[in-house]
PDB file of C-alpha atoms in Angstrom:
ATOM      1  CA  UNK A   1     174.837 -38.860  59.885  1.00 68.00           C
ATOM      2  CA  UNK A   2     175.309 -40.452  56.365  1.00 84.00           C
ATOM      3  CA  UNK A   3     175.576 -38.086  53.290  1.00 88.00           C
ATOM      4  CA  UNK A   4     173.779 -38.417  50.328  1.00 90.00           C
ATOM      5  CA  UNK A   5     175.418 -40.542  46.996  1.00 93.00           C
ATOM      6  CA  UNK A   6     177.330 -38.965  45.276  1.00 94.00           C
ATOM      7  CA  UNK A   7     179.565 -39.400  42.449  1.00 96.00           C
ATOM      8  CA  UNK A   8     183.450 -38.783  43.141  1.00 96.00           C
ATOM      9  CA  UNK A   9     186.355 -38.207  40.880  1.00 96.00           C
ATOM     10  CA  UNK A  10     190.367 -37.419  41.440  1.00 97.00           C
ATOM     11  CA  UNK A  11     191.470 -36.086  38.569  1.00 97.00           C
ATOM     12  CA  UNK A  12     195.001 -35.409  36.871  1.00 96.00           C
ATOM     13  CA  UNK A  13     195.154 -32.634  35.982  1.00 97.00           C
ATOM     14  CA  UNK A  14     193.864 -29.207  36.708  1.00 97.00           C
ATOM     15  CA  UNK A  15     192.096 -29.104  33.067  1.00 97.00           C
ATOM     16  CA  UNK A  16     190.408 -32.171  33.861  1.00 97.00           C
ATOM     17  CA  UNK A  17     189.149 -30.874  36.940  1.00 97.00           C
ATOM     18  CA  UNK A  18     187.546 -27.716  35.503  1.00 97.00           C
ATOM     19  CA  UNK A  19     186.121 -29.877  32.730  1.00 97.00           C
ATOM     20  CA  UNK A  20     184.082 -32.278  35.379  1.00 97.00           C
ATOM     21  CA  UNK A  21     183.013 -29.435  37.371  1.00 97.00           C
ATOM     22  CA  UNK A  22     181.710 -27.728  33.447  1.00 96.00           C
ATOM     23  CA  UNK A  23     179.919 -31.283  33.084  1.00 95.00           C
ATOM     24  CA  UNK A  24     178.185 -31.432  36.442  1.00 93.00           C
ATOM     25  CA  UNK A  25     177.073 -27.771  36.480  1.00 84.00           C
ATOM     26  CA  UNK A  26     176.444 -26.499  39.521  1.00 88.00           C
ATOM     27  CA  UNK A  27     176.027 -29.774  41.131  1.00 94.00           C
ATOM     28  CA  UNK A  28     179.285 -30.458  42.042  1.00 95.00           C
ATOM     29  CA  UNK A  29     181.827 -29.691  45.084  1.00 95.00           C
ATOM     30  CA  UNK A  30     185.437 -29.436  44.960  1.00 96.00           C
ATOM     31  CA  UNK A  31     187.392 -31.505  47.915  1.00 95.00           C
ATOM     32  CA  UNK A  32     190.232 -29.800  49.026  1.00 96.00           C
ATOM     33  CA  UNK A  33     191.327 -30.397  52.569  1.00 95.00           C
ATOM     34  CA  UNK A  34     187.672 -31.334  53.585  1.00 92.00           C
ATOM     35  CA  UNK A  35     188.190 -30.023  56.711  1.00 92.00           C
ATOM     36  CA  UNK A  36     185.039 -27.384  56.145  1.00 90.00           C
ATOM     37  CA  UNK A  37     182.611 -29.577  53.373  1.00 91.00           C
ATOM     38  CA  UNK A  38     183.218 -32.780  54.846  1.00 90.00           C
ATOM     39  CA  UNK A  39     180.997 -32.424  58.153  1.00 90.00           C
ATOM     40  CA  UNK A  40     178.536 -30.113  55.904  1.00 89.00           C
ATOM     41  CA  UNK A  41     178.036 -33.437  54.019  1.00 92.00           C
ATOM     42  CA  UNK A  42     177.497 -35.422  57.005  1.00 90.00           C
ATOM     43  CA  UNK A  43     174.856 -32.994  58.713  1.00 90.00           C
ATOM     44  CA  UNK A  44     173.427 -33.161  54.601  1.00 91.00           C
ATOM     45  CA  UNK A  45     173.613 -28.780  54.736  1.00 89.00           C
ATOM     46  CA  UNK A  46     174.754 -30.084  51.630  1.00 90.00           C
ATOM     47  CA  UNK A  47     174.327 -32.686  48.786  1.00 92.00           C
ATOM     48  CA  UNK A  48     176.227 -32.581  45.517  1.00 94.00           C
ATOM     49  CA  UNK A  49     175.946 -35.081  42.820  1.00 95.00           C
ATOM     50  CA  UNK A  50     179.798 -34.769  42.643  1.00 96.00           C
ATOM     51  CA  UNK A  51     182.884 -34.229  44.310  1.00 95.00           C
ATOM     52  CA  UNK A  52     185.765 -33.146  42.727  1.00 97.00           C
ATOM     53  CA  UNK A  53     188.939 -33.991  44.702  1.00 97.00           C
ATOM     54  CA  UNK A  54     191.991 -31.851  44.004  1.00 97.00           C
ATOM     55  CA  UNK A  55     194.516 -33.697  45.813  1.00 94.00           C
ATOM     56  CA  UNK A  56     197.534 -34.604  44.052  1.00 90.00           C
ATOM     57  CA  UNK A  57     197.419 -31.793  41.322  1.00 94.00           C
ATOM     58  CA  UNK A  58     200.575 -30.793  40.445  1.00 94.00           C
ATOM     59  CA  UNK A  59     201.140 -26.943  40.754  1.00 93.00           C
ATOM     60  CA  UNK A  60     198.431 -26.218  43.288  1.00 97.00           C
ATOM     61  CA  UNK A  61     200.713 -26.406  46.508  1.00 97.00           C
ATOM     62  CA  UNK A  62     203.949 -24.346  47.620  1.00 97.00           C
ATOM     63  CA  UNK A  63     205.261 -20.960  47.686  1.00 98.00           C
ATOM     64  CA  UNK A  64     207.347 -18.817  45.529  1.00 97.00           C
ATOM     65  CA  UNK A  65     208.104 -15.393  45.114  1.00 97.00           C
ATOM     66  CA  UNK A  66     207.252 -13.409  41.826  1.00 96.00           C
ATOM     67  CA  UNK A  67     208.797  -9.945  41.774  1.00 94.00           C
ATOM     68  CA  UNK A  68     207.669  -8.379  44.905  1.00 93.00           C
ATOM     69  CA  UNK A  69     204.702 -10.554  45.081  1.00 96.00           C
ATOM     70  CA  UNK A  70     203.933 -13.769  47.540  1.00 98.00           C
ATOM     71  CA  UNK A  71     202.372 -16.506  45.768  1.00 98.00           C
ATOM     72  CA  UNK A  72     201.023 -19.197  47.662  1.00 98.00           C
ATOM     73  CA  UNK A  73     199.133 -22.409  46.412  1.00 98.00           C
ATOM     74  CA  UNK A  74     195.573 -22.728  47.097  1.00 98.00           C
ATOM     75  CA  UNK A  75     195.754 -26.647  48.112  1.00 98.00           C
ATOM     76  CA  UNK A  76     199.350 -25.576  50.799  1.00 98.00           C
ATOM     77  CA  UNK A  77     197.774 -26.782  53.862  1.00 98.00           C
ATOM     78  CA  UNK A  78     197.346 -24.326  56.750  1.00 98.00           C
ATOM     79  CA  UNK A  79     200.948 -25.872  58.450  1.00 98.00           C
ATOM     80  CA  UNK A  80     202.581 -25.339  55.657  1.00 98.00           C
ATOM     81  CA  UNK A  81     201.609 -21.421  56.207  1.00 98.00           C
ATOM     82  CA  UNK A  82     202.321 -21.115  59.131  1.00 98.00           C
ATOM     83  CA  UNK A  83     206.141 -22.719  58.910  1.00 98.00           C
ATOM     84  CA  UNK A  84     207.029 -21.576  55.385  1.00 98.00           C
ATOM     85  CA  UNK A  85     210.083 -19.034  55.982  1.00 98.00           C
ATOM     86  CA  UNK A  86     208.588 -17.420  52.987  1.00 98.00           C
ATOM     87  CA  UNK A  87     205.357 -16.525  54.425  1.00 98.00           C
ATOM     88  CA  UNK A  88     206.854 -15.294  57.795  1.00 98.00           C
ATOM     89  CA  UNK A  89     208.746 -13.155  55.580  1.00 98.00           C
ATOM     90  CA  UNK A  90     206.767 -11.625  52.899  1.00 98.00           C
ATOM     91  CA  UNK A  91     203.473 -11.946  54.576  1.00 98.00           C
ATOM     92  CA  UNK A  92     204.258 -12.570  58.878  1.00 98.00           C
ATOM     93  CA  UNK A  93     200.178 -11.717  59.384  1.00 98.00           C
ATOM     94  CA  UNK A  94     199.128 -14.329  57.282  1.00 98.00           C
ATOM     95  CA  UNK A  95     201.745 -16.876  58.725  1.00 98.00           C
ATOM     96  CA  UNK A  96     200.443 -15.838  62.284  1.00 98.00           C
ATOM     97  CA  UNK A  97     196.724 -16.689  61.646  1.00 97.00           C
ATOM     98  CA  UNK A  98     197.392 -20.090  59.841  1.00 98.00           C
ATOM     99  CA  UNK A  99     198.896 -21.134  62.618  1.00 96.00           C
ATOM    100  CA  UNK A 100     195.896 -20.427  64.868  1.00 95.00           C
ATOM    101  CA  UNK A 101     193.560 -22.513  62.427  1.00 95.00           C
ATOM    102  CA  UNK A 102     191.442 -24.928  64.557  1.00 91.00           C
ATOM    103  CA  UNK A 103     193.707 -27.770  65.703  1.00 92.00           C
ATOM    104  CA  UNK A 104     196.751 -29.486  64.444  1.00 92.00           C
ATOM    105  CA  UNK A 105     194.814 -32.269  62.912  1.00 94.00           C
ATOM    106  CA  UNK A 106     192.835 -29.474  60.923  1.00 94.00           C
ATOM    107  CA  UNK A 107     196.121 -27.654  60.023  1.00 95.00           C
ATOM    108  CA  UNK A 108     197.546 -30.668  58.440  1.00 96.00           C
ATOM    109  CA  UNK A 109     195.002 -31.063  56.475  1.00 96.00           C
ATOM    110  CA  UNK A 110     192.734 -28.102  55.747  1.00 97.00           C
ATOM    111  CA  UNK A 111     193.816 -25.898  53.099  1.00 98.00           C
ATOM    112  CA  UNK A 112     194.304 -21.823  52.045  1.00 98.00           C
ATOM    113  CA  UNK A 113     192.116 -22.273  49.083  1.00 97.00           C
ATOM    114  CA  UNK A 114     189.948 -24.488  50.718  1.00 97.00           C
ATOM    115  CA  UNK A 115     189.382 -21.840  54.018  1.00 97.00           C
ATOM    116  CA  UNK A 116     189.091 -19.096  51.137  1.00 98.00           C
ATOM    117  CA  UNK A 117     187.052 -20.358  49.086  1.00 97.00           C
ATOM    118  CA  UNK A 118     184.297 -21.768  51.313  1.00 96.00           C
ATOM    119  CA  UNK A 119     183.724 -18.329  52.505  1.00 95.00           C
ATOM    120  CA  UNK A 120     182.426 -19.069  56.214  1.00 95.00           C
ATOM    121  CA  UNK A 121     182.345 -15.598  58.059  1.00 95.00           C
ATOM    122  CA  UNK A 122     183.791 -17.093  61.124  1.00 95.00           C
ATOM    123  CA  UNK A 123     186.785 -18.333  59.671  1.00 96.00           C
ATOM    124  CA  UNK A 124     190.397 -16.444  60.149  1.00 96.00           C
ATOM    125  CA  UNK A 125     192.283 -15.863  56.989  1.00 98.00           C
ATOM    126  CA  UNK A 126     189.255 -14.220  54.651  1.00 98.00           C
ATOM    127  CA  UNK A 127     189.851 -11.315  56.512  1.00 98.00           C
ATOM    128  CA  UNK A 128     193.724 -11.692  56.558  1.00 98.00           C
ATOM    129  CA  UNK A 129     193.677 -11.941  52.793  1.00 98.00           C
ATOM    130  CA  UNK A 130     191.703  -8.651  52.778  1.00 98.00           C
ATOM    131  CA  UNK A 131     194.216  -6.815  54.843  1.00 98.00           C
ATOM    132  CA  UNK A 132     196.956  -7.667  53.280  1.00 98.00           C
ATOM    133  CA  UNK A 133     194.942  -7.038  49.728  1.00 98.00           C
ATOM    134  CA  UNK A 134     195.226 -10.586  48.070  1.00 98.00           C
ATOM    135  CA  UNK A 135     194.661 -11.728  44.673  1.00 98.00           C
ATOM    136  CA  UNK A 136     193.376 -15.057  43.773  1.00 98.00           C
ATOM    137  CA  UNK A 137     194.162 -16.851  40.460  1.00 98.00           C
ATOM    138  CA  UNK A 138     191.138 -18.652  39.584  1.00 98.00           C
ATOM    139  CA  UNK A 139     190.941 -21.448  36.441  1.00 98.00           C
ATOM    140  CA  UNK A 140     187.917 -22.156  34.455  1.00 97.00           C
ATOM    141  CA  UNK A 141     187.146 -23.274  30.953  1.00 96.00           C
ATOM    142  CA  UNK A 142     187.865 -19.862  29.245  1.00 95.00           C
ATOM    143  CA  UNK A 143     191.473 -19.720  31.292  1.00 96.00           C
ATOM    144  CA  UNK A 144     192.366 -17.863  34.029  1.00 97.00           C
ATOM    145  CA  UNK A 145     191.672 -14.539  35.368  1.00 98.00           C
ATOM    146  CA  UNK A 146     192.092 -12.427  38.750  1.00 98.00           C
ATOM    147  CA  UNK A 147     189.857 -11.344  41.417  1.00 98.00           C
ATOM    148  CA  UNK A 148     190.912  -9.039  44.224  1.00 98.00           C
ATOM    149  CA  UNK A 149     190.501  -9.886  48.198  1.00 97.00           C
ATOM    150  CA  UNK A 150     187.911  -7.384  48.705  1.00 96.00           C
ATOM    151  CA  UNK A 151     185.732  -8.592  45.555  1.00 97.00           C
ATOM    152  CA  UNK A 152     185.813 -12.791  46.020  1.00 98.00           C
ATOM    153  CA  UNK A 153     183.276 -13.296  48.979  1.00 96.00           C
ATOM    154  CA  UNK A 154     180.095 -11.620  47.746  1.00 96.00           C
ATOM    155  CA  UNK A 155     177.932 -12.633  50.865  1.00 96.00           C
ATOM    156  CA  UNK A 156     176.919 -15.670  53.325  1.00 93.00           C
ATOM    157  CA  UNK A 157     179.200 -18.813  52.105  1.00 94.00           C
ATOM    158  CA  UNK A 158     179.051 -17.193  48.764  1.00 96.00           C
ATOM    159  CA  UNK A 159     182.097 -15.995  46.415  1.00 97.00           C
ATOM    160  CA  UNK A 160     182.662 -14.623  42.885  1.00 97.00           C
ATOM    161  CA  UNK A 161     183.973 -18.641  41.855  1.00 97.00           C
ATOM    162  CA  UNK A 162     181.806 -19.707  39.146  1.00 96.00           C
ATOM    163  CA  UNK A 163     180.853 -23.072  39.368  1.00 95.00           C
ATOM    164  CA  UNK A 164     182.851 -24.665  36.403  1.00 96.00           C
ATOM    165  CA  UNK A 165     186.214 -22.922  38.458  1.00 97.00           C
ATOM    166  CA  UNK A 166     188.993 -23.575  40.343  1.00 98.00           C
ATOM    167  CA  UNK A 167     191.284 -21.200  43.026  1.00 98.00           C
ATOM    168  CA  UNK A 168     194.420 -22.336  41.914  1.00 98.00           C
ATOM    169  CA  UNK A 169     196.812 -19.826  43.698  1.00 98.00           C
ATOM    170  CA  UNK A 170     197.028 -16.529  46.058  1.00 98.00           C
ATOM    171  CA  UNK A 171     198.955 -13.804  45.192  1.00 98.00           C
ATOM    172  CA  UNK A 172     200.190 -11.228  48.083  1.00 98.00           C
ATOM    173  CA  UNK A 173     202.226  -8.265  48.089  1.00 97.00           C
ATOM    174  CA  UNK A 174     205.235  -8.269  50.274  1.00 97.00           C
ATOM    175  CA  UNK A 175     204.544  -6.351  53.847  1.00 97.00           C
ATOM    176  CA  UNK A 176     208.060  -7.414  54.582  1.00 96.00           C
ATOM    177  CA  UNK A 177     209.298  -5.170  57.235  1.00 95.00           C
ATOM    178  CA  UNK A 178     205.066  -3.758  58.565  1.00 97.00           C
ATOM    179  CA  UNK A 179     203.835  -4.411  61.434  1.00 97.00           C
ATOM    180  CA  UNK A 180     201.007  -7.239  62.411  1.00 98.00           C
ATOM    181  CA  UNK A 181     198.501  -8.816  64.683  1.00 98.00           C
ATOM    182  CA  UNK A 182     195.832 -10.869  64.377  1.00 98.00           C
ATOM    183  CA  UNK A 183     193.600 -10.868  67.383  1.00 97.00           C
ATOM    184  CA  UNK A 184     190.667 -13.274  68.232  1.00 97.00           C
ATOM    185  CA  UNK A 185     188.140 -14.398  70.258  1.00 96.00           C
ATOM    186  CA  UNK A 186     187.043 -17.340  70.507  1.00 91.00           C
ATOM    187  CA  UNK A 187     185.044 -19.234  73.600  1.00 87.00           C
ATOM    188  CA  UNK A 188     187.351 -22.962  72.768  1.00 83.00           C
ATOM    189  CA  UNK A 189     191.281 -23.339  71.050  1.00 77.00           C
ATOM    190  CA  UNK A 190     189.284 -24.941  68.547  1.00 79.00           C
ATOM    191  CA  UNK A 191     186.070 -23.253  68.135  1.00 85.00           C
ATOM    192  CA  UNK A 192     185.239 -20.419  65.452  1.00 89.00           C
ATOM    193  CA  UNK A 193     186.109 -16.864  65.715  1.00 94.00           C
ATOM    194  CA  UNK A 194     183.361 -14.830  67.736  1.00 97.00           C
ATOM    195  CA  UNK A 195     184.767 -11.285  66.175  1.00 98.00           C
ATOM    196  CA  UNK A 196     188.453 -11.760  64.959  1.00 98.00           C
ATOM    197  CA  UNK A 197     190.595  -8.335  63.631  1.00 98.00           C
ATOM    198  CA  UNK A 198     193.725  -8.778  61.090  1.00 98.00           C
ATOM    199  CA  UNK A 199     195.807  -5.781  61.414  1.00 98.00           C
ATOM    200  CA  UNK A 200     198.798  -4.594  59.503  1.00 98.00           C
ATOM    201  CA  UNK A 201     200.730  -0.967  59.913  1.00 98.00           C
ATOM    202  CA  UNK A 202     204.243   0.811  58.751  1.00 97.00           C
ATOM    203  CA  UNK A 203     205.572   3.092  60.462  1.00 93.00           C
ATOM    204  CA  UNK A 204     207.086   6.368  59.665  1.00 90.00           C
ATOM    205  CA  UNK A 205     209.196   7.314  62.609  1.00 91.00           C
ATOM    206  CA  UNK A 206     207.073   7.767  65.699  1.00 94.00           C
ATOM    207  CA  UNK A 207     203.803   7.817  63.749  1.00 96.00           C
ATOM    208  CA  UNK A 208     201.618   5.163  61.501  1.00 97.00           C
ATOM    209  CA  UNK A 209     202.214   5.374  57.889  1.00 96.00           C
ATOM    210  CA  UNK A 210     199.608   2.681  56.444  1.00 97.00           C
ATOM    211  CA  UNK A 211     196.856   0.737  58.252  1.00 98.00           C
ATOM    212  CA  UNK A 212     195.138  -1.982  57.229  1.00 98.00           C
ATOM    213  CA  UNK A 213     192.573  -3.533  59.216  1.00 98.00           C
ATOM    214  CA  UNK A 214     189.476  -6.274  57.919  1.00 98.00           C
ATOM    215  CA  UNK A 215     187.607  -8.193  60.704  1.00 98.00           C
ATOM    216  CA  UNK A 216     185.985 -11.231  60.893  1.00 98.00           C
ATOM    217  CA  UNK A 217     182.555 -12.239  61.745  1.00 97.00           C
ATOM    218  CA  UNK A 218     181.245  -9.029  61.816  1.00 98.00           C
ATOM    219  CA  UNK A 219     178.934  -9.801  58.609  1.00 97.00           C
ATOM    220  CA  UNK A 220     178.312 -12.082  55.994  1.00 97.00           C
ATOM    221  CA  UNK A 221     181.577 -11.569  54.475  1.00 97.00           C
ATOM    222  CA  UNK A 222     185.450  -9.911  55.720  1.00 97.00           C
ATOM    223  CA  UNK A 223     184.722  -6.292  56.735  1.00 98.00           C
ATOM    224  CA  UNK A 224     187.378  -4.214  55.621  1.00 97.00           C
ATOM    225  CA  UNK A 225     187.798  -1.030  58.354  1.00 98.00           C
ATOM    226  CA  UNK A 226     188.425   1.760  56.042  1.00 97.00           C
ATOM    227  CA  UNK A 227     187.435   4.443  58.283  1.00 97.00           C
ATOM    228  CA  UNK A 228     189.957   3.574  61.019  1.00 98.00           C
ATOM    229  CA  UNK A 229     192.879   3.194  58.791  1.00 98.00           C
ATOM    230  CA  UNK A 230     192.060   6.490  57.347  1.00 98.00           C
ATOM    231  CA  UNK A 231     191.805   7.254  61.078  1.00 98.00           C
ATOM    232  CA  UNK A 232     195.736   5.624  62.142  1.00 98.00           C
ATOM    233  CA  UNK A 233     197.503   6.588  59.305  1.00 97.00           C
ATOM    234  CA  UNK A 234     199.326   9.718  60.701  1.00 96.00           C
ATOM    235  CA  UNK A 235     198.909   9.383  64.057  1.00 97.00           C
ATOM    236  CA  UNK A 236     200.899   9.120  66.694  1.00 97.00           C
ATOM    237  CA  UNK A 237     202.356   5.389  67.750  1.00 97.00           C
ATOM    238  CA  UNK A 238     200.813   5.152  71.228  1.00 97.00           C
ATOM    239  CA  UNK A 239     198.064   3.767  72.745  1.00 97.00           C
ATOM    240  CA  UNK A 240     195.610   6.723  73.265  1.00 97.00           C
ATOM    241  CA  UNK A 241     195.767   7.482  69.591  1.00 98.00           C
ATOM    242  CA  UNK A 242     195.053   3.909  68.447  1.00 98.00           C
ATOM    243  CA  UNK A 243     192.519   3.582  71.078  1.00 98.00           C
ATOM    244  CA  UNK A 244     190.721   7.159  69.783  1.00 98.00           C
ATOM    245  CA  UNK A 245     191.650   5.815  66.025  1.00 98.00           C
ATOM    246  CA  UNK A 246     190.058   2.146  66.790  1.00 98.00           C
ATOM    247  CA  UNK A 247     186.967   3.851  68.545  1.00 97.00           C
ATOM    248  CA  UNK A 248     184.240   3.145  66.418  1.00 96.00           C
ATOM    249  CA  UNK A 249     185.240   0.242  63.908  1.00 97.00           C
ATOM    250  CA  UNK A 250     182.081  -1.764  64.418  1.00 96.00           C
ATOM    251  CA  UNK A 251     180.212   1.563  63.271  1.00 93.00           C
ATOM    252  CA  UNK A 252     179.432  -0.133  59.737  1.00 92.00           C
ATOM    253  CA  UNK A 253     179.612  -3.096  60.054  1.00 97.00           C
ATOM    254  CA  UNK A 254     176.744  -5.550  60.127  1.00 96.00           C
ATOM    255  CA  UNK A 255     177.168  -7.868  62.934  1.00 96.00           C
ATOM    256  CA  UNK A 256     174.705 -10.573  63.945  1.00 95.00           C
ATOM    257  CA  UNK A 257     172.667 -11.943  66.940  1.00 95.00           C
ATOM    258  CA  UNK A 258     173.270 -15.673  67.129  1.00 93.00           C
ATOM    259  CA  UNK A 259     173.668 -18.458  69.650  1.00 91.00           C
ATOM    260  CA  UNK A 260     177.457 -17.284  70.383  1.00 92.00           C
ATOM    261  CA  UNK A 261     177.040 -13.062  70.876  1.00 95.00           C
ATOM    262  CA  UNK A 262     175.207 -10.474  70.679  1.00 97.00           C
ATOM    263  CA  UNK A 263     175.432  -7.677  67.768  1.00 97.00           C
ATOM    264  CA  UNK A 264     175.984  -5.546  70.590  1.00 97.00           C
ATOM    265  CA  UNK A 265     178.451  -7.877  72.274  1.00 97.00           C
ATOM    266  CA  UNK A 266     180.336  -8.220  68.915  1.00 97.00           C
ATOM    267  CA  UNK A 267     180.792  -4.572  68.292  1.00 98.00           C
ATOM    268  CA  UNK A 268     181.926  -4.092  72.032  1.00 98.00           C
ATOM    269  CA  UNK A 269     185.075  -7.109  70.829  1.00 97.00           C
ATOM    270  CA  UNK A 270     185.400  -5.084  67.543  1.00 98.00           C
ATOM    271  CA  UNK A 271     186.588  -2.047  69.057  1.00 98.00           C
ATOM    272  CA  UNK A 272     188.844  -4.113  71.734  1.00 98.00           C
ATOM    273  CA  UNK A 273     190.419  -6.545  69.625  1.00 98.00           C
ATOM    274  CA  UNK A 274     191.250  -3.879  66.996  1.00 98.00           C
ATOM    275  CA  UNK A 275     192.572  -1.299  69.734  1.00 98.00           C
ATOM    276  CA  UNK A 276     194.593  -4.550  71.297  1.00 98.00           C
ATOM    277  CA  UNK A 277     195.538  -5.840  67.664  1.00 98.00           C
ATOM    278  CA  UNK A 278     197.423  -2.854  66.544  1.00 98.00           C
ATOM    279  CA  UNK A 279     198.938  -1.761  69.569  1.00 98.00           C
ATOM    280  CA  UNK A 280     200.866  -5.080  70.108  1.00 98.00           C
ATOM    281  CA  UNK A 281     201.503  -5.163  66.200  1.00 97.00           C
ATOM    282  CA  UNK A 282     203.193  -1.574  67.279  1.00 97.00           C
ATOM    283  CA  UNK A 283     204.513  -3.071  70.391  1.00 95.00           C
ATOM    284  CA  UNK A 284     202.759  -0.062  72.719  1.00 94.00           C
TER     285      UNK A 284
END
């Protein structure tokens, strides 16, 4: 299918970006990668009267460290994730999920900010950000401010972004040295995530110190597993205690009937994939 017109700008910088998304109100879509709005446009699930294309900016692309904090640009392209020594360093879950991002061709091209901000349940790193307790930097016309992991998606392809703002960078503290997974299920290489569980642990000795554990597509937006890391954290590092621990993750959560799974077929993955997830982040 054809979208509908639109108007299109590239602009230079990142204030002139934020000032043509303030002038179109909230009629306007930023371009990033395009690997998630561009065949929304074509199937017309959306229309804007502008799109705002990012590429080029300077500053919005990279990693760096600052302190003991990861920061990542929101236009680095999934690849670029996955490879950067940095990542596998400072943030090894998030480096492993990028590189399970659709395809190459959609690697090279779609983008962390991009993923993040369109806020599609199915999709991987939402829920990796979560676990690992991100931070976006967001831009808009007052300046910029912070929003944590667990506050950005608010529900169904929805986030805290105002209109008239921009993700501009991600901001992770080091799990240099934990433990992680991410596990998923998926019926193609290419295809969405039918239930999907990011995972990171420490250890203390022969037990778990921390957990963290979000899943994907098991509601509108990441569902963080707070019971079950309350659950691993002091237990023992084998199987039977994460299986016990991992028993009832899907019990809050709010999955869905659609054309994919079941609720009850999604739960069922929940409690396998996290069970599997941590014990080969543990290696048990």
């Amino acid at each position: 299918m054809i979208p509908v017109a639109f108007d299109y700008v590239r602009p230079s910088t990142l204030e002139d970006a934020v000032a043509a998304l303030s002038s179109a109100a909230d009629e306007a879509k930023i371009l990033a990668g395009g690997q998630s709005l561009l065949p929304v446009l074509r199937l017309r699930l959306a229309a804007p009267a502008l799109l705002v294309d990012l590429a080029g900016l300077p500053g919005l692309t990279g990693t760096r460290l600052d302190g003991d904090a990861l920061v990542i640009g929101a236009m680095t392209t999934h690849a670029a994730v996955a490879s950067s020594p940095l990542v596998r360093q400072h943030a090894p879950l998030l480096a492993a999920a990028a590189g399970t991002v659709g395809d190459r061709q959609v690697r090279h091209r779609g983008t962390l900010g991009g993923s993040l901000a369109h806020a599609d349940p199915a999709a991987d790193l939402p829920a990796v950000a979560a676990a690992l307790e991100a931070v976006y930097v967001v831009q808009g016309p007052g300046g910029r401010r912070e929003i944590a992991a667990g506050d950005f998606s608010v529900d169904l392809f929805t986030t805290a972004l105002s209109p008239d703002e921009v993700l501009v960078e991600v901001r992770l503290p080091s799990t240099a040295g934990w433990a992680t997974h991410y596990e998923k299920f998926h019926r193609t290489a290419q295809a969405w995530a039918i239930v999907g569980v990011a995972v990171a642990v420490s250890r203390s000795g022969e037990t778990i110190g921390e957990a963290r554990v979000a899943l994907t597509n098991m509601g509108p937006v990441p569902h963080r597993a707070r019971a079950v890391e309350s659950a691993l954290a002091g237990a023992p590092a084998v199987a039977e205690a994460v299986a016990e621990a991992c028993a009832g993750v899907a019990a809050d959560t709010a999955a869905v009937d659609d054309l994919s799974a079941s609720a009850d077929y999604r739960r069922e993955l929940a409690r396998v994939l996290t069970t599997r997830a941590v014990c080969r982040a543990l290696g048990v």
